[in-house]
C-alpha atoms as one frame of an Amber mdcrd trajectory, in Angstrom:
protein
  65.584  34.778 -11.009  62.605  33.681 -13.107  60.333  35.966 -11.104  62.663
  38.913 -11.694  62.754  38.152 -15.416  58.963  37.965 -15.595  58.731  41.262
 -13.741  61.097  42.981 -16.161  59.010  41.643 -19.057  55.805  43.060 -17.515
  57.422  46.466 -17.000  58.735  46.674 -20.550  55.455  45.476 -21.990  53.610
  48.157 -20.010  55.888  50.919 -21.279  55.728  49.601 -24.847  51.925  49.546
 -24.804  51.583  53.012 -23.237  51.227  55.171 -26.351  50.490  58.913 -26.624
  46.909  59.968 -27.400  45.886  59.727 -31.030  45.662  62.971 -32.950  42.022
  63.570 -33.858  39.692  66.493 -34.416  36.998  67.327 -31.878  33.349  67.346
 -32.950  31.558  70.671 -33.225  30.176  71.330 -30.705  32.532  69.509 -28.337
  30.994  67.740 -25.318  30.823  69.770 -22.130  33.378  68.505 -19.568  33.056
  68.955 -15.806  36.488  68.915 -14.156  36.084  67.788 -10.533  38.940  68.613
  -8.150  38.678  67.305  -4.556  40.785  69.377  -2.141  41.590  69.050   1.519
  44.243  71.383   2.945  45.902  72.019  -0.419  47.046  75.625  -0.014  50.519
  74.700  -1.275  49.368  73.320  -4.647  46.000  74.932  -5.289  47.109  78.005
  -7.219  49.242  76.244  -9.827  46.616  73.524 -10.326  43.708  75.906 -10.890
  45.772  78.183 -13.123  46.646  75.253 -15.381  43.081  73.920 -15.487  41.531
  77.280 -16.306  44.103  77.738 -19.096  42.896  74.641 -21.003  42.314  75.260
 -24.712  39.347  72.869 -24.785  36.260  74.792 -25.975  33.654  73.836 -23.343
  34.465  73.002 -19.731  33.935  74.023 -16.121  36.060  73.507 -13.023  34.223
  72.300  -9.917  36.274  72.245  -6.706  34.989  70.213  -3.768  36.501  71.576
  -0.549  36.477  68.577   1.761  36.552  70.369   5.107  39.873  72.188   4.657
  41.233  73.895   7.773  44.156  75.777   6.190  44.075  78.727   3.775  42.386
  76.686   1.038  38.867  78.232   1.501  40.242  81.785   1.350  42.252  80.995
  -1.779  39.233  79.407  -3.439  37.175  82.549  -2.765  39.807  84.627  -4.558
  39.932  82.262  -7.526  36.137  82.276  -7.812  36.179  86.021  -8.290  38.714
  85.686 -11.087  36.928  83.180 -13.323  33.225  82.368 -13.687  34.054  78.854
 -14.922  35.172  77.948 -11.390  32.586  76.764  -8.882  33.241  75.677  -5.299
  31.263  73.459  -2.951  32.280  72.836   0.652  31.668  69.616   2.589  31.467
  70.159   6.321  31.012  66.583   7.509  31.930  63.217   6.030  29.047  60.695
   6.118  29.674  57.392   7.878  31.027  54.584   5.724  32.635  56.848   3.108
  36.272  57.496   2.291  36.837  61.232   2.083  38.079  61.412  -1.497  35.440
  59.012  -2.848  32.717  61.127  -1.223  34.182  64.355  -2.603  34.377  62.892
  -6.118  30.816  61.588  -5.873  29.629  64.989  -4.664  31.331  66.736  -7.564
  29.830  64.308 -10.076  26.357  64.798  -8.565  26.483  68.610  -8.683  27.755
  68.990 -12.243  26.134  68.257 -15.579  29.010  67.741 -18.004  28.662  64.988
 -20.594  32.122  63.890 -19.468  33.731  63.992 -16.026  37.412  64.572 -15.370
  38.544  63.650 -11.863  41.956  65.116 -11.102  44.064  65.949  -8.050  44.988
  69.315  -6.591  48.726  68.541  -6.737  48.712  68.256 -10.543  49.544  70.759
 -13.274  48.084  70.420 -16.762  49.489  71.473 -20.124  47.092  73.774 -22.020
  46.279  71.076 -24.581  45.843  68.217 -22.085  42.038  68.106 -21.969  41.632
  68.688 -25.700  43.975  65.840 -26.626  42.553  63.460 -24.002  38.972  64.131
 -25.121  39.892  63.799 -28.796  41.457  60.396 -28.049  38.520  59.225 -25.933
  35.964  60.225 -28.557  37.954  58.806 -31.486  38.388  55.465 -29.681  34.781
  55.453 -28.404  35.898  55.053 -24.817  33.989  55.197 -21.557  37.059  55.654
 -19.357  40.557  57.004 -19.905  43.523  57.356 -17.573  47.143  58.164 -18.261
  50.735  57.813 -17.165  51.613  61.285 -15.906  54.963  62.958 -15.386  55.126
  62.230 -11.666  58.756  62.687 -10.750  59.769  61.339  -7.332  61.112  64.028
  -5.006  62.902  63.078  -1.785  64.442  59.791  -0.707  61.184  58.212   0.469
  59.395  58.720  -2.824  62.468  57.682  -4.817  62.630  54.378  -2.955  58.936
  53.494  -2.763  57.440  54.879  -5.972  59.428  52.761  -8.484  58.585  49.610
  -6.536  54.925  50.605  -6.456  54.985  51.353 -10.184  56.490  47.939 -10.959
  53.836  46.241  -8.830  51.113  48.169 -10.689  52.118  46.373 -13.880  50.910
  43.164 -12.231  47.327  44.499 -12.259  47.291  45.064 -16.001  49.197  46.352
 -18.975  47.546  48.944 -21.246  46.994  46.250 -23.866  45.187  44.056 -21.331
  43.141  47.053 -20.222  41.970  47.651 -23.799  40.994  43.989 -24.214  37.268
  43.498 -23.401  37.910  39.756 -23.009  39.837  40.479 -19.795  37.242  42.254
 -17.632  39.323  42.216 -14.455  42.467  43.711 -15.988  42.503  47.471 -15.447
  44.849  50.135 -14.188  44.614  53.855 -13.581  46.470  56.805 -12.079  44.329
  59.048  -9.886  45.922  62.179 -11.295  43.701  61.818 -14.380  40.427  59.875
 -14.617  38.290  60.860 -17.612  34.854  59.208 -17.526  31.807  59.384 -19.782
  28.928  60.444 -17.526  26.310  57.910 -18.751  28.747  55.056 -18.014  29.587
  56.513 -14.610  25.956  57.052 -13.589  24.732  53.701 -14.909  27.261  51.926
 -12.670  26.550  54.038  -9.590  30.089  55.385  -9.658  31.621  56.198  -6.296
  28.265  55.836  -4.557  28.359  52.078  -5.259  29.066  49.964  -2.138  32.189
  48.571  -3.820  33.747  52.031  -4.121  32.366  54.446  -1.537  34.672  53.360
   1.273  37.683  52.435  -0.852  41.030  54.188  -0.565  41.879  52.754  -3.998
  39.678  55.231  -5.842  41.623  55.140  -9.127  42.299  51.471  -9.937  39.087
  50.606  -8.098  36.992  52.762 -10.435  38.762  51.401 -13.524  38.149  47.793
 -12.468  34.569  48.527 -11.435  33.654  50.114 -14.776  35.433  47.541 -16.926
  33.636  44.680 -15.206  30.425  46.380 -16.344  31.447  46.362 -19.977  33.012
  49.808 -20.315  35.644  50.477 -22.988  38.862  51.722 -21.391  42.335  52.889
 -22.301  45.554  53.988 -20.625  47.829  56.399 -22.508  51.161  58.168 -22.180
  50.365  61.635 -20.837  53.775  62.611 -19.510  53.840  65.737 -21.686  50.317
  66.652 -20.596  50.026  66.291 -16.802  52.709  66.889 -14.182  52.823  66.042
 -10.507  55.153  66.276  -7.526  53.880  64.663  -4.364  55.027  62.956  -1.200
  58.248  64.944  -0.908  59.111  63.696   2.602  59.604  60.226   4.037  56.469
  60.609   6.141  54.250  61.721   3.265  55.622  59.026   0.919  55.070  56.317
   3.525  51.550  57.485   4.357  50.673  58.012   0.693  51.687  54.541  -0.441
  50.224  52.968   2.687  46.905  54.619   1.845  47.178  53.424  -1.762  47.607
  49.741  -0.848  45.297  49.749   2.158  42.109  48.670   0.357  43.772  45.507
  -0.958  45.494  44.828   2.362  42.348  45.259   4.455  40.459  42.877   2.154
  43.013  40.094   2.583  45.492  40.927   5.365  46.931  37.423   5.734  47.584
  37.149   2.020  49.229  40.577   2.067  51.288  39.556   5.091  52.789  36.835
   2.929  53.262  39.323   0.096  55.104  41.727   2.390  57.423  39.010   3.640
  57.931  37.884   0.048  58.965  41.377  -1.059  61.450  41.631   1.803  62.914
  38.263   0.825  62.966  39.313  -2.839  65.142  42.268  -1.884  67.369  40.604
   0.726  67.971  37.046  -0.483  69.829  37.842  -3.753  72.083  40.374  -1.977
  72.880  38.057   0.921  73.352  35.066  -1.374  75.772  37.005  -3.576  77.765
  38.264  -0.574  78.006  34.811   0.999  79.053  33.244  -2.300  81.727  35.903
  -2.808  83.102  35.287   0.686  83.182  31.546   0.035  85.097  32.115  -3.189
  87.696  34.100  -1.279  87.928  31.847   1.772  87.064  28.347   0.522  88.547
  28.136  -2.921  88.116  24.360  -3.060  84.327  24.918  -3.166  84.516  27.278
  -6.083  81.972  25.424  -8.235  79.272  25.454  -5.554  79.882  29.139  -4.822
  79.595  30.066  -8.488  76.324  28.154  -8.772  74.991  30.350  -5.979  76.584
  33.599  -7.125  75.444  33.599 -10.759  71.659  33.271 -10.152  71.829  35.835
  -7.341  73.806  38.252  -9.497  71.447  37.805 -12.458  68.442  38.411 -10.207
  69.980  41.669  -8.991  70.669  42.761 -12.574  67.061  42.062 -13.561  65.776
  43.964 -10.531  67.898  46.979 -11.415  66.873  46.841 -15.082  63.161  46.688
 -14.206  63.502  49.706 -11.950  65.700  51.509 -14.464  63.051  51.082 -17.153
  60.822  53.453 -15.179  63.505  55.739 -13.826  65.043  56.322 -17.253  61.672
  57.694 -18.356  61.629  59.965 -15.290  65.196  61.117 -15.931  66.328  59.910
 -12.516  70.042  59.310 -11.744  71.249  55.763 -12.387  72.500  55.504  -8.793
  68.894  55.246  -7.558  68.286  52.251  -9.816  71.081  50.386  -8.045  68.989
  50.582  -4.868  66.328  48.266  -6.318  66.809  45.611  -3.564  66.487  48.305
  -0.889  63.250  49.484  -2.537  61.749  46.002  -2.345  62.658  45.676   1.323
  61.182  49.112   2.040  57.960  48.308   0.190  57.715  44.961   1.964  58.017
  46.717   5.321  55.322  49.164   4.214  53.048  46.207   3.417  53.655  44.752
   6.861  52.872  48.121   8.446  49.611  48.258   6.474  48.738  44.712   7.549
  49.369  45.762  11.144  46.849  48.595  10.810  44.289  46.325   9.166  44.530
  43.542  11.767  44.605  45.915  14.723  41.462  47.663  13.518  43.127  51.065
  13.484  42.966  51.519   9.712  45.217  53.637   7.533  45.087  57.396   7.990
  45.062  60.032   5.289  44.810  63.775   5.871  43.619  63.342   9.429  40.967
  60.686   8.751  40.892  56.979   9.486  39.946  54.594   6.712  36.413  53.194
   6.946  35.785  49.472   6.632  37.040  48.473   3.195  34.975  46.593   0.583
  35.608  42.864   0.218  35.228  42.836  -3.575  38.745  44.042  -4.401  40.278
  42.053  -7.247  43.928  41.534  -8.131  44.951  39.765 -11.356  41.308  38.809
 -11.862  41.047  36.972  -8.543  38.665  38.202  -5.823  40.293  38.736  -2.464
  37.948  37.341   0.138  38.015  39.130   3.445  40.283  37.086   5.710  40.356
  39.860   8.258  38.663  43.182   8.701  39.581  46.734   9.599  37.088  48.288
  11.973  36.224  51.895  11.437  36.815  54.060  14.461
């Protein structure tokens, strides 16, 4: 019950500290921004993403798409879009170098081939409001930031995403709250959403960015970059961008499972035995309060002479379930999700615990997580959670 209460407090603190970007005027001239979009088989989302990026009202930007070996209609669509707008450039990667994660390599390639004073890393399954870049840059410049990410309007679609995403979002609050991210006295507290990573180029290049050994093989390219930069003294912020950037992803059970498994794989591969315990703990966190409440209710009905003992079991279990639902509802209310999904909070924790165990299985077996047809390379051992380094207790061999 205490753990559930602490979790609800972290969630509410995160939402309270996630403020919209400040309103500020841009300098004249405004810094040139290179928007880097890694794509791999994104024919379904590409058109809406590029249309929204090219419609930005920011005065000076380019869009640089890195085609990471797409085998669908993505290359043909990119050729059409290039003819429409000179601000769009495309570079194709034919082969992924050994030891790199595909997305990290694509982002590094885009950063290397552009010259913007600022870099915006964003995903192909996002859509951007026309004022998104202008408001994000105005905030970053006014606050003298090196790195900015945001909470986007990522509405879960499909049962898999609706079960797993709220649990994943709650767990993300354990990494950091926005207030902790802004605090330079807490160098290991950082969070980010890969839909929007705005980085000042000098800070990125001075650190080595995604070419650094700590990041090049990581599947956690968003939080990993935020932690990496903050540990090197960068000023960071996390804002509420739900009116600025929109996303719908992982619409099937399979895609939601693979997507979240990919997201947690870097941490899991760095410390599989620790994550094995975490997975079992999440399953227990979901099951124990439900089972305890059911057993206590049955005892009240059948063994009325033990009413006091049953109530002492029922009340903590019931309060834990209420706190679980309220923590989940805090996020789902913001996403305008039906209340019925919030009642499935215990099921979400069991599902996420099983996902952790599946990820541990891949790490210990040496198979590695798969994303878009590629196996994860060996993951870095310098991953940090809550400021504590996770020493490699097991390894995931790259095929």
